[in-house]
Coordinates of C-alpha atoms and ligand atoms in Angstrom, one line a residue:
M1 CA 11.1 -8.7 -8.2
F2 CA 9.1 -9.3 -11.5
E3 CA 5.8 -10.7 -11.8
H4 CA 3.5 -11.4 -14.5
Y5 CA 1.3 -8.7 -14.7
E6 CA -1.9 -10.2 -14.4
V7 CA -0.7 -11.0 -10.7
F8 CA -1.3 -7.4 -9.7
A9 CA -4.3 -6.6 -12.3
R10 CA -6.3 -8.8 -10.2
V11 CA -5.5 -7.4 -7.0
G12 CA -6.1 -3.7 -8.1
E13 CA -7.5 -3.0 -11.1
S14 CA -9.2 0.3 -9.7
T15 CA -6.4 1.5 -7.6
D16 CA -3.6 4.1 -7.8
I17 CA -0.9 1.8 -6.8
V18 CA -1.7 -0.7 -10.1
R19 CA -2.9 1.6 -12.5
K20 CA -1.1 4.8 -12.1
E21 CA 2.1 3.4 -10.5
M22 CA 3.0 0.1 -11.3
Y23 CA 6.4 -0.3 -13.7
E24 CA 5.2 -2.6 -16.2
F25 CA 7.0 -3.5 -19.6
E26 CA 7.0 -6.3 -22.3
D27 CA 10.4 -8.5 -22.3
R28 CA 12.3 -10.0 -25.1
A29 CA 9.4 -12.5 -25.4
G30 CA 6.7 -10.7 -25.3
R31 CA 5.4 -11.3 -21.7
R32 CA 4.0 -8.7 -20.0
L33 CA 5.6 -8.1 -16.7
A34 CA 5.8 -5.6 -13.8
L35 CA 8.0 -4.9 -11.1
R36 CA 6.4 -5.6 -7.7
P37 CA 4.6 -2.9 -6.2
E38 CA 3.7 -4.8 -3.1
G39 CA 4.5 -8.1 -1.5
T40 CA 1.0 -9.6 -1.0
A41 CA 0.1 -10.6 -4.0
S42 CA 3.3 -12.3 -4.8
V43 CA 2.7 -14.4 -1.6
V44 CA -0.5 -15.6 -2.5
R45 CA 0.6 -16.3 -5.9
A46 CA 3.5 -18.4 -4.4
F47 CA 0.8 -20.0 -2.1
V48 CA -1.4 -21.1 -5.2
E49 CA 1.6 -22.4 -7.2
H50 CA 2.8 -24.6 -4.2
R51 CA 0.2 -24.9 -1.9
P52 CA 1.7 -25.6 1.2
V53 CA 0.3 -26.9 4.6
T54 CA -2.0 -24.2 6.5
P55 CA -1.8 -22.2 8.7
W56 CA 0.9 -21.0 6.4
K57 CA 3.1 -18.0 8.1
V58 CA 5.7 -16.5 6.2
W59 CA 7.7 -13.0 6.3
Y60 CA 10.0 -11.1 4.0
V61 CA 12.0 -8.0 3.6
A62 CA 12.1 -7.1 0.1
P63 CA 12.2 -3.7 -2.6
N64 CA 8.8 -2.5 -4.0
F65 CA 8.3 -0.2 -6.9
R66 CA 6.1 2.7 -7.6
A67 CA 6.1 5.6 -10.1
E68 CA 5.2 8.1 -7.4
A69 CA 6.3 11.9 -7.3
P70 CA 9.7 11.5 -4.8
Q71 CA 9.3 13.1 -1.8
A72 CA 10.5 12.7 2.0
G73 CA 8.9 9.3 3.0
R74 CA 7.9 8.4 -0.6
Y75 CA 10.3 6.8 -2.8
R76 CA 10.1 5.1 -6.2
Q77 CA 12.1 2.3 -4.4
H78 CA 11.0 1.5 -0.9
Y79 CA 11.8 -1.5 1.3
Q80 CA 9.1 -3.5 3.2
V81 CA 9.2 -5.8 6.0
G82 CA 6.3 -8.1 5.9
V83 CA 4.3 -10.7 7.0
E84 CA 1.6 -12.7 5.5
A85 CA -0.5 -15.8 7.2
L86 CA -2.7 -17.7 5.2
G87 CA -5.4 -20.7 6.7
S88 CA -7.2 -19.0 9.5
D89 CA -10.0 -16.4 9.7
D90 CA -9.6 -16.8 13.6
P91 CA -9.7 -13.0 15.2
D92 CA -6.9 -14.3 17.3
L93 CA -4.8 -14.7 14.2
D94 CA -5.8 -11.0 13.3
V95 CA -4.6 -9.6 16.8
E96 CA -1.2 -12.1 16.5
V97 CA -0.6 -10.2 13.2
I98 CA -1.3 -6.3 14.7
A99 CA 0.5 -7.2 17.7
L100 CA 3.4 -8.3 15.9
L101 CA 4.1 -5.2 14.0
D102 CA 3.1 -2.9 17.2
G103 CA 5.9 -4.8 18.9
F104 CA 8.2 -4.2 16.1
F105 CA 7.7 -0.5 16.3
R106 CA 8.2 -0.8 20.3
S107 CA 11.1 -2.9 20.2
L108 CA 13.0 -0.2 18.3
G109 CA 12.0 2.4 20.9
L110 CA 9.1 4.1 18.7
R111 CA 6.1 5.7 21.1
R112 CA 4.7 8.8 19.0
F113 CA 2.3 6.5 16.8
R114 CA -1.3 5.4 16.5
L115 CA -2.8 2.0 15.6
L116 CA -5.9 2.6 13.4
L117 CA -8.4 0.1 13.3
N118 CA -11.2 -0.6 10.8
S119 CA -13.2 -3.4 9.5
L120 CA -14.4 -3.4 5.8
G121 CA -16.5 -6.6 6.4
G122 CA -17.0 -9.5 4.1
A123 CA -18.4 -9.7 0.5
A124 CA -22.3 -9.0 1.9
S125 CA -21.0 -6.0 4.1
R126 CA -18.5 -4.2 1.6
A127 CA -21.5 -4.6 -0.8
S128 CA -24.0 -2.8 1.1
Y129 CA -21.3 -0.4 2.1
A130 CA -20.1 0.5 -1.5
G131 CA -24.1 1.1 -2.1
A132 CA -24.3 3.5 0.6
L133 CA -21.0 5.0 -0.3
R134 CA -22.0 5.6 -4.0
A135 CA -25.1 7.1 -3.2
H136 CA -23.4 9.9 -1.1
L137 CA -20.9 10.5 -3.5
D138 CA -23.8 10.6 -6.3
A139 CA -25.4 12.9 -3.9
H140 CA -22.3 15.3 -3.5
A141 CA -20.9 14.7 -7.3
G142 CA -20.8 18.6 -7.3
E143 CA -18.4 19.4 -4.7
L144 CA -15.9 16.6 -5.5
S145 CA -12.9 16.7 -8.1
A146 CA -13.0 15.4 -11.4
A147 CA -10.7 13.1 -10.7
A148 CA -12.6 11.5 -7.5
R149 CA -16.0 11.8 -9.5
Q150 CA -14.5 9.7 -12.1
T151 CA -13.2 7.0 -9.6
A152 CA -16.8 6.9 -7.5
A153 CA -18.1 5.6 -10.5
T154 CA -15.6 2.5 -10.9
N155 CA -14.8 2.0 -7.5
P156 CA -16.6 4.2 -4.4
L157 CA -14.3 3.0 -2.0
R158 CA -10.9 4.3 -3.4
V159 CA -12.7 7.8 -3.0
L160 CA -11.8 7.5 0.6
D161 CA -8.1 7.5 -0.1
S162 CA -8.1 10.7 -1.9
K163 CA -5.7 13.3 -0.2
R164 CA -7.0 16.3 -2.6
P165 CA -8.6 19.0 -0.4
E166 CA -11.6 19.6 -2.2
D167 CA -12.7 15.9 -1.5
L168 CA -12.1 16.2 2.2
A169 CA -15.3 17.5 3.3
V170 CA -17.4 14.7 1.6
I171 CA -15.4 12.2 3.0
E172 CA -15.4 13.4 6.3
A173 CA -19.4 13.2 5.7
A174 CA -19.2 9.6 4.1
P175 CA -20.9 6.7 5.6
R176 CA -19.1 4.6 8.0
T177 CA -17.8 0.9 6.9
L178 CA -18.6 -0.1 10.6
D179 CA -22.4 1.1 10.2
H180 CA -22.6 -2.2 7.4
L181 CA -21.5 -5.1 9.0
D182 CA -23.1 -7.9 8.8
G183 CA -23.7 -10.4 12.0
P184 CA -20.6 -12.2 11.6
D185 CA -18.4 -9.4 10.6
T186 CA -19.5 -7.5 13.7
E187 CA -18.5 -10.4 15.8
H188 CA -15.2 -10.7 13.8
F189 CA -14.1 -7.0 14.8
E190 CA -15.3 -7.3 18.4
R191 CA -13.2 -10.0 19.0
V192 CA -10.7 -8.6 17.2
Q193 CA -10.6 -5.5 19.5
A194 CA -11.4 -7.4 22.8
G195 CA -8.0 -9.3 22.0
L196 CA -6.2 -6.2 21.4
R197 CA -7.4 -5.0 24.8
R198 CA -6.5 -8.0 26.2
L199 CA -3.0 -7.4 25.2
G200 CA -2.7 -3.7 26.0
I201 CA -2.9 -2.8 22.6
G202 CA -4.1 0.7 22.4
F203 CA -6.3 1.6 19.2
E204 CA -8.4 4.2 17.2
L205 CA -11.2 3.2 15.2
A206 CA -11.1 4.9 12.0
P207 CA -14.1 3.9 9.9
R208 CA -13.3 5.2 6.5
L209 CA -9.8 3.4 6.2
V210 CA -10.2 1.4 3.5
R211 CA -6.4 1.5 2.7
G212 CA -5.1 1.5 -1.2
L213 CA -5.6 -2.2 -2.3
D214 CA -8.7 -3.7 -3.6
Y215 CA -8.2 -6.9 -1.9
Y216 CA -9.2 -6.3 1.6
T217 CA -11.9 -7.8 3.7
R218 CA -12.7 -7.0 7.3
T219 CA -10.1 -6.3 9.8
T220 CA -7.5 -3.0 8.3
F221 CA -5.2 -1.5 9.9
E222 CA -2.5 1.2 9.7
F223 CA 0.1 2.7 12.6
A224 CA 0.5 6.5 11.9
A225 CA 3.4 8.1 13.0
D226 CA 2.8 11.7 15.0
S227 CA 6.5 12.7 14.1
L228 CA 6.0 12.3 10.3
D229 CA 4.3 15.0 7.8
A230 CA 0.5 13.4 7.5
A231 CA 0.5 13.0 3.7
Q232 CA 3.5 10.1 4.2
N233 CA 2.6 9.4 7.9
A234 CA 1.9 5.7 7.5
L235 CA 4.9 3.5 9.1
G236 CA 3.0 0.5 7.9
G237 CA -0.3 -1.2 7.7
G238 CA -2.4 -4.2 6.7
G239 CA -5.2 -6.7 7.1
R240 CA -7.3 -9.3 5.9
Y241 CA -7.4 -10.8 2.3
D242 CA -10.1 -13.5 2.7
G243 CA -10.9 -13.7 -1.1
L244 CA -7.6 -13.1 -2.5
T245 CA -6.5 -16.6 -2.9
E246 CA -9.4 -17.9 -4.5
Q247 CA -9.1 -14.7 -6.9
M248 CA -6.0 -15.8 -7.9
G249 CA -6.8 -19.7 -8.7
G250 CA -6.6 -21.3 -5.2
P251 CA -8.9 -23.0 -3.0
P252 CA -10.8 -20.6 -0.6
T253 CA -8.2 -19.7 2.4
P254 CA -8.1 -16.5 4.4
G255 CA -5.5 -14.5 4.9
I256 CA -4.4 -11.4 7.0
G257 CA -0.7 -10.0 7.2
F258 CA 0.6 -6.4 7.1
G259 CA 3.7 -4.5 5.4
A260 CA 5.8 -2.0 7.1
G261 CA 7.9 0.7 5.5
I262 CA 11.7 0.6 6.3
E263 CA 12.5 3.9 5.1
R264 CA 9.6 5.5 7.0
T265 CA 10.4 3.4 9.8
L266 CA 14.1 4.8 10.0
L267 CA 12.5 8.4 9.7
A268 CA 10.3 8.1 12.2
C269 CA 13.3 6.7 14.6
D270 CA 15.2 9.9 13.4
A271 CA 12.5 12.2 14.3
E272 CA 12.6 10.5 17.7
G273 CA 16.0 10.3 18.3
V274 CA 15.8 6.3 19.3
F275 CA 19.2 5.4 17.8
A276 CA 22.3 7.2 19.5
A277 CA 23.7 9.0 16.6
P278 CA 27.7 8.3 16.6
D279 CA 29.4 11.5 17.7
R280 CA 32.3 10.9 15.1
A281 CA 33.0 8.7 12.4
V282 CA 36.5 7.4 13.4
D283 CA 38.6 7.7 16.9
V284 CA 42.1 7.6 15.5
F285 CA 43.9 9.5 12.6
V286 CA 46.9 8.9 11.3
V287 CA 49.4 11.5 10.4
D288 CA 52.6 10.4 8.2
V289 CA 54.7 12.7 7.0
V290 CA 57.8 10.1 6.1
D291 CA 55.7 8.4 3.0
G292 CA 52.6 7.1 3.7
S293 CA 54.1 3.4 4.5
H294 CA 53.6 4.2 8.2
A295 CA 50.0 5.2 8.0
L296 CA 49.3 2.1 5.7
A297 CA 50.8 -0.2 8.3
L298 CA 49.1 1.5 11.2
T299 CA 45.5 1.7 10.0
S300 CA 45.6 -1.6 9.0
E301 CA 46.8 -2.9 12.5
L302 CA 44.3 -0.8 14.1
R303 CA 41.4 -1.7 12.0
A304 CA 42.3 -5.5 12.6
A305 CA 42.0 -4.7 16.2
G306 CA 38.6 -2.9 16.0
I307 CA 39.5 0.5 16.1
R308 CA 37.8 2.8 13.9
V309 CA 40.7 4.6 12.3
D310 CA 41.5 7.0 8.9
R311 CA 44.7 8.8 7.7
A312 CA 45.2 11.4 4.8
F313 CA 46.3 10.5 1.7
D314 CA 48.3 11.9 -1.4
R315 CA 51.5 12.6 1.0
R316 CA 49.8 16.3 2.2
S317 CA 51.9 18.6 4.4
M318 CA 52.2 17.9 8.3
K319 CA 49.8 21.1 8.6
A320 CA 47.3 20.0 6.1
Q321 CA 47.1 16.6 7.7
M322 CA 46.9 17.6 11.6
R323 CA 43.9 19.9 9.8
Q324 CA 42.2 17.2 8.5
A325 CA 42.8 15.0 11.5
D326 CA 41.1 17.8 13.5
R327 CA 37.6 17.5 11.0
S328 CA 37.7 14.1 11.5
G329 CA 36.8 14.3 15.1
A330 CA 39.2 11.8 15.9
L331 CA 40.1 11.6 20.1
V332 CA 43.7 10.9 18.9
A333 CA 46.1 11.6 16.1
L334 CA 49.2 9.4 15.7
I335 CA 51.8 11.5 14.3
V336 CA 55.3 9.6 12.5
G337 CA 57.9 11.4 11.3
E338 CA 61.8 10.9 10.5
Q339 CA 62.8 11.5 13.9
E340 CA 59.7 8.9 15.3
V341 CA 61.1 6.1 12.6
A342 CA 64.3 6.8 13.8
D343 CA 63.7 6.0 17.7
G344 CA 61.0 3.5 16.7
V345 CA 58.0 5.3 18.3
V346 CA 54.9 7.2 16.9
L347 CA 53.4 10.7 18.9
L348 CA 50.4 9.9 20.4
R349 CA 48.3 13.3 20.5
R350 CA 45.4 14.0 22.4
M351 CA 43.1 16.1 20.1
A352 CA 41.8 17.6 23.1
G353 CA 44.4 19.6 24.7
A354 CA 46.8 18.8 22.5
A355 CA 48.8 16.9 24.7
Q356 CA 51.6 14.4 23.7
E357 CA 53.5 11.5 24.1
P358 CA 55.8 8.9 22.3
V359 CA 54.7 5.4 22.4
A360 CA 57.1 2.5 21.3
R361 CA 55.8 1.3 18.0
D362 CA 54.7 -2.0 18.9
R363 CA 52.7 -1.0 21.9
V364 CA 51.0 1.3 19.4
V365 CA 47.4 -0.9 19.2
E366 CA 47.4 -1.7 23.0
V367 CA 48.0 1.9 24.1
V368 CA 45.3 3.4 21.5
R369 CA 42.7 0.7 22.6
K370 CA 43.4 1.8 26.3
E371 CA 43.3 5.8 25.0
V372 CA 39.8 5.5 22.8
G373 CA 38.3 2.8 25.1
A374 CA 37.7 0.2 22.2
S375 CA 37.0 -3.5 23.6
Ligands
HAM401 P1 1.1 -0.2 1.8 O1 -0.1 -0.1 2.5 O2 0.4 0.2 0.6 O3 0.6 -1.8 1.9 O4 2.4 -0.4 2.2 C1 3.0 -0.8 3.3 C2 3.8 0.3 4.1 O5 4.8 0.5 2.6 C3 3.4 1.7 3.9 O6 2.6 1.6 5.2 C4 4.4 2.4 4.0 O7 5.0 2.7 5.4 C5 5.5 2.1 3.0 N1 5.1 2.3 1.7 C6 4.4 2.2 0.5 N2 4.5 2.9 -0.4 C7 6.1 3.8 -0.1 C8 6.7 4.6 -0.6 N3 6.4 4.9 -2.6 N4 7.7 4.8 -0.3 C9 8.2 4.9 1.1 N5 7.4 3.8 1.7 C10 6.2 3.4 0.8 C11 1.1 -3.2 1.3 O8 1.6 -2.8 0.3 C12 0.2 -4.1 1.5 N6 1.2 -5.4 0.8 C13 0.3 -4.4 3.1 C14 -0.3 -5.7 3.5 C15 0.6 -6.7 3.6 N7 -1.3 -6.0 3.4 C16 -1.9 -7.3 3.9 N8 -0.5 -7.9 4.0

């Protein structure tokens, strides 16, 4: 969860994620540490440290921290499930990684999402694009927000992340990365698209998708949920980072991966209703008007048999306990009073219709199981 500050400083000196949103502090030994804002830099740091055999394919699920203004789908602590694959720049690997994430969302039952795809190109293409973009931003400086003007001077690509309304028209008219790809970058991107088509994975070209971190080269992608608010609709995203390992002091090693936001994925699942929500929390409610000890034993036995059960506490009146049974949504109430104890039975009451019958104490689990359909 902690890394040396420098691990992230290198990957995002001019990004909001590192400059404005990263939690950083000094520990007691005076080291400058950061709470991990994302997973890729840590994985690459581990690669450089341990030098595993390539191709190296790893995955993680872990919390990340960003000091953002919390709102639906945007939290200061969020979980990502991610993969990284280091050691090959084969476009088939891009397709494999994208297909894995597409398949993950589909296997959950999600359908209302789109795959946005772009290529930033390698160093030469990126430099050519950055030059054209800077010229465009300079020419329209007067129409940009003050913050965007400042970003344009240090890292023009980051201006494309701006969601400020005043910047949108200039961004819309900005040059496209795809018009600045050199020969090898163009070929790489064409092969990625061909591979996705081959697997039947639909995508939209998003020529201004540069993503919020500086390490990306060539392929970038994002899965956007149509069921979520546009400002927080990225379910997951990723791309290539062919220069990152070298930048961190390792041998030149291309890499690609993705990170998917678990909370956002769950929000999208809720919005699309892909999980059947349980209509009640318990099937059985025990009402004990003797002393509570019968409820204690019954709930324990029923739970051991895998039956969802709750009870009242605090020796409340019969009426109060029955009201609680009603509110719990249980199908069945088991009622124990002095008479039932004397007779060695429990009253089983079906909450719908209120029919009730005595059940021998030692047959309760068996009868209740049949009644609520538990296995
Ligand atoms: P990212 O786009 O910054 O990429 O984050 C990945 C995903 O994490 C987002 O698409 C979103 O679903 C979720 N996410 C990000 N910030 C928040 C937040 N504040 N609250 C809730 N969810 C959030 C990365 O982090 C890269 N490491 C992905 C990657 C892996 N690229 C290459 N390999």
